[in-house]
Amino acid sequence: MRVFFEQLVNGVTVGSFYALVALGYSMVYGVMKLINFAHGDLFTLGSYLGYTFLVWGAAWITERAGLWWGVLGAILFAFLANAGAGILVERVAYRPVYRAGRLPLVVSALGMSIFLQNAIMAIWGPRFQVYPGDLVPAASLRFLGLSLPLLKVVILLLSLGVMFVMYWIVEKTEFGAAVRATALDREMATLLGIDVQRVILFVFTLGPALGGMAGVMNGMYYRSIQFSMGWNYGLKAFTATILGGIGNIPGAMMGGVLLGVVETLLAGYIPGGGAWKDGFTFLILILVLIFRPTGILGEKVAEKV
């Protein structure tokens, strides 16, 4: 039973990465009806930006303000830089082809994904990069007889805090109502006076920013990062989005955490499951598409009357 709970904690931790990336996927699809294939590579970009900050800039901050501020500085830097990258991607790759239909948008998204992956490889090199060790003190907290490393606790608290803020913005604020209205019916939202371009800019800013934050936390957790990892994480975030209900913000959060838990438990209890971990993602995606194509919480669509 102890092993089960340890695997459960691991699954929730990994699932929090998936959930943050899935939020960006879900918001962009909800508003644009676009599968943003470049989103996983923006996650990778955030991971490399955080790595660069920790290698080159965190020492100066740590010496003056302490270790925690160095880590938070890396997360904030990746968050803001990725937000800028998301705006640039929207302006360069998507805005010029909005009126051309969905297929040109998908092709443009694939092209931007390839461009970002190769740009990361050209700047940082094709080899694995390794995050500095002991970014978070190697302490543990005792909870219900379990020893929880401080790093996992920090990642979970940050992820849950960000997801709560995202839920509050989208579900409880006036601007969040505009986002939801645009996702349900963009033409009607325009007729009602909602600034749709502002909503689009919001989702292309916040989605990549959340992916950048998740990228830094992923680097801190696994230590090693590679330029090509965006495709894998993008696929898992897409699966999490489908699992929870595409275009559904709470569904993206739940789907990401649930996918991480299922994946970790299967990998832990099936012999050789670690090698099949990515295969489980495809299996879960296929099963959801067969038995529950709208996701657990359902896809949010406009009601026809």
C-alpha atoms as one frame of an Amber mdcrd trajectory, in Angstrom:
protein
   0.000   0.000   0.000   2.875   2.349   0.715   4.264   1.788  -2.781   0.840
   2.556  -4.206   0.638   5.907  -2.430   4.197   6.799  -3.440   3.330   6.049
  -7.069   0.152   8.059  -6.645   2.135  11.099  -5.482   4.532  10.655  -8.402
   1.576  10.457 -10.777  -0.043  13.610  -9.434   3.293  15.442  -9.707   3.846
  14.401 -13.323   0.172  14.973 -14.067   0.491  18.579 -12.904   2.960  19.172
 -15.790   0.500  17.653 -18.228  -2.341  19.711 -16.769  -0.522  23.037 -17.166
   0.369  22.272 -20.777  -3.142  20.930 -21.447  -4.627  24.205 -20.226  -2.930
  26.024 -23.107  -4.086  23.400 -25.589  -7.640  23.596 -24.308  -7.857  27.398
 -24.330  -6.506  27.713 -27.870  -8.814  24.988 -29.169 -11.797  26.429 -27.316
 -11.362  29.876 -28.847  -9.795  29.048 -32.235 -10.867  25.417 -32.815  -7.178
  24.863 -33.583  -4.913  22.049 -32.377  -1.782  24.077 -31.676   0.946  21.568
 -32.555   3.595  24.149 -31.646   2.434  24.192 -28.028   4.619  21.268 -26.957
   7.684  22.970 -28.434   6.841  26.156 -26.533   6.889  23.959 -23.416  10.396
  22.841 -24.426  11.435  26.453 -25.050  10.313  27.384 -21.542  12.335  24.513
 -20.102  15.479  25.678 -21.919  14.906  29.313 -20.953  14.610  28.290 -17.312
  17.777  26.215 -17.641  19.637  29.198 -19.145  18.467  31.483 -16.347  19.530
  29.002 -13.662  22.954  28.504 -15.244  23.749  32.137 -16.043  21.626  34.367
 -13.840  20.432  32.540 -10.743  23.790  32.674  -8.953  23.651  36.476  -8.825
  20.088  36.411  -7.441  20.804  33.550  -5.046  23.820  35.321  -3.548  21.727
  38.402  -2.799  18.244  37.052  -2.087  18.557  33.322  -1.402  18.005  30.024
  -3.216  14.228  30.218  -3.384  14.303  33.531  -5.220  16.648  32.045  -7.795
  14.179  29.226  -8.502  11.188  31.567  -8.576  13.154  33.908 -10.822  13.727
  31.088 -13.330  10.028  30.174 -13.329   8.981  33.823 -13.736  11.534  34.388
 -16.501  10.292  31.353 -18.465   6.680  32.428 -17.859   7.190  35.953 -19.222
   9.547  34.980 -22.060   7.204  32.238 -23.236   4.287  34.658 -23.100   6.217
  36.890 -25.512   7.022  33.884 -27.694   3.356  32.926 -27.779   2.381  36.413
 -28.964   5.066  36.249 -31.666   3.903  32.816 -32.840   0.310  34.041 -33.076
   1.321  37.127 -35.063   3.696  35.324 -37.442   2.210  31.846 -37.929  -1.533
  32.124 -37.294  -2.914  35.622 -37.767  -1.976  35.847 -41.486  -3.973  32.669
 -42.273  -7.032  33.061 -40.000  -9.337  33.679 -42.959  -7.898  30.847 -45.065
  -9.661  28.084 -43.122  -8.650  25.370 -40.652  -6.340  23.333 -42.888  -3.862
  26.213 -43.518  -3.883  26.889 -39.761  -2.995  23.252 -39.020  -0.211  23.288
 -41.623   1.103  26.554 -40.193   1.035  25.057 -36.676   3.048  22.027 -37.846
   5.533  24.297 -39.590   5.962  26.431 -36.474   6.488  23.282 -34.404   9.304
  22.149 -36.714  10.812  25.645 -36.722  10.812  25.934 -32.919  12.298  22.469
 -32.435  15.134  23.178 -34.861  15.701  26.655 -33.434  16.102  25.179 -29.939
  18.535  22.578 -31.308  20.527  25.267 -33.138  20.792  27.530 -30.065  21.349
  25.009 -27.267  22.666  22.020 -29.232  21.301  18.495 -29.838  22.684  16.984
 -26.619  20.789  16.624 -23.376  21.111  19.598 -21.045  21.073  19.008 -17.297
  19.461  21.277 -14.733  21.619  22.211 -11.738  21.179  19.854  -8.804  19.845
  20.727  -5.339  17.774  23.666  -6.553  15.389  22.819  -3.757  16.848  21.593
  -0.435  16.893  17.796  -0.250  14.478  17.722   2.680  11.335  15.640   3.092
   7.983  16.200   4.742   6.144  13.462   6.597   2.485  13.043   5.652   0.311
  10.041   6.564   3.416   7.916   7.027   4.827   8.923   3.637   8.066  10.796
   3.060   7.392  13.530   0.487  10.482  15.212  -1.010  10.301  18.977  -0.720
  10.747  19.343  -4.489   7.516  17.422  -5.165   5.664  19.467  -2.562   6.848
  22.737  -4.121   5.876  21.596  -7.643   2.442  20.437  -6.507   1.707  23.629
  -4.571   2.815  25.844  -7.463   0.843  23.827 -10.011  -2.329  23.672  -7.939
  -2.056  27.377  -7.134  -1.711  28.314 -10.802  -4.587  26.032 -11.801  -6.812
  27.569  -9.122  -6.003  31.088 -10.359  -6.689  30.012 -13.948 -10.043  28.514
 -12.952 -10.983  31.699 -11.093 -10.041  33.931 -14.038 -11.927  31.910 -16.630
 -14.974  30.962 -14.560 -15.465  33.867 -12.150 -14.336  37.101 -13.830 -15.948
  39.319 -16.470 -13.082  38.781 -18.884 -13.324  35.035 -18.283 -16.970  35.235
 -19.310 -15.824  36.890 -22.552 -13.373  34.030 -23.126 -16.082  31.435 -22.541
 -18.526  33.274 -24.792 -15.934  33.446 -27.569 -15.230  29.733 -27.185 -18.932
  28.884 -27.443 -19.751  31.077 -30.456 -17.154  33.468 -31.844 -19.486  35.165
 -34.311 -22.154  35.843 -31.686 -19.493  37.098 -29.264 -18.375  39.607 -31.902
 -21.963  40.780 -32.383 -22.292  41.273 -28.617 -19.317  43.635 -28.645 -16.656
  41.299 -27.252 -13.154  42.100 -28.474 -12.386  38.696 -29.968  -8.854  39.675
 -30.993  -8.121  40.535 -27.366  -9.403  37.126 -26.282  -7.242  35.400 -28.912
  -4.209  37.368 -27.726  -5.009  36.323 -24.139  -5.065  32.594 -24.902  -1.902
  32.773 -27.027  -0.159  34.676 -24.232  -1.250  32.718 -21.187  -1.180  29.237
 -22.766   2.520  29.312 -23.731   3.337  31.078 -20.445   1.834  28.197 -18.475
   3.722  25.777 -20.722   6.973  27.612 -19.959   6.322  27.336 -16.237   5.591
  23.628 -16.611   8.814  23.242 -18.612  10.925  24.647 -15.777   9.239  22.437
 -13.195   9.724  19.434 -15.482  13.445  20.254 -15.737  13.729  20.558 -11.975
  11.961  17.218 -11.517  13.669  15.100 -14.195  16.920  17.167 -14.362  17.644
  16.395 -18.062  15.958  18.096 -21.013  16.227  17.625 -24.787  15.195  19.749
 -27.765  12.838  17.079 -29.143  10.826  16.417 -25.977   8.070  18.858 -26.970
   6.351  16.395 -29.284   6.006  13.801 -26.525   4.696  16.261 -23.945   2.465
  17.903 -26.516   0.907  14.528 -27.318   0.324  13.813 -23.638  -1.186  17.243
 -23.064  -3.428  16.681 -26.094  -4.486  13.315 -24.655  -5.187  14.978 -21.298
  -7.301  17.602 -23.070  -9.322  14.920 -24.885  -9.621  12.906 -21.662 -11.077
  15.791 -19.657 -13.103  17.354 -22.467 -11.512  19.503 -25.140 -12.224  23.206
 -24.689 -13.138  22.551 -21.039 -10.731  24.282 -18.593 -11.568  22.165 -15.493
 -11.523  19.120 -17.765  -7.982  19.907 -18.949  -6.800  20.135 -15.334  -8.489
  16.902 -14.324  -7.416  15.105 -17.492  -3.757  16.038 -17.000  -3.636  14.842
 -13.400  -5.602  11.681 -14.184  -3.331  10.838 -17.126  -0.237  11.261 -14.963
  -1.667   9.020 -12.243  -2.793   6.271 -14.639   0.482   6.369 -16.561   2.596
   6.172 -13.395   0.550   3.383 -11.818   0.632   1.283 -14.989   4.372   1.837
 -15.357   4.918   0.886 -11.709   2.820  -2.263 -11.558   3.237  -3.783 -15.032
   6.592  -5.557 -15.582   8.663  -3.451 -17.938   5.968  -0.795 -17.788   8.475
   2.043 -17.837   9.407   1.179 -21.412   5.723   1.157 -22.394   4.833   4.382
 -20.614   4.337   6.381 -23.814   2.369   3.515 -25.327  -0.106   3.782 -22.455
  -0.777   7.357 -23.543  -1.819   6.183 -27.013  -3.935   3.415 -25.492  -5.745
   5.863 -23.211  -6.322   8.242 -26.136  -7.788   5.453 -28.297 -10.072   4.203
 -25.506 -11.361   7.700 -24.764 -12.047   8.382 -28.447 -13.951   5.094 -28.730
 -16.017   5.157 -25.540 -16.169   8.832 -24.533 -15.128  11.065 -27.466 -16.363
  14.230 -25.728 -14.222  13.548 -22.638 -15.160  12.901 -19.030 -16.553  16.386
 -18.376 -17.696  16.865 -21.963 -16.770  19.331 -24.683 -18.281  22.774 -24.281
 -20.230  23.662 -27.409 -22.930  26.185 -28.214 -26.488  24.957 -27.888 -28.534
  25.197 -31.103 -32.092  26.453 -30.638
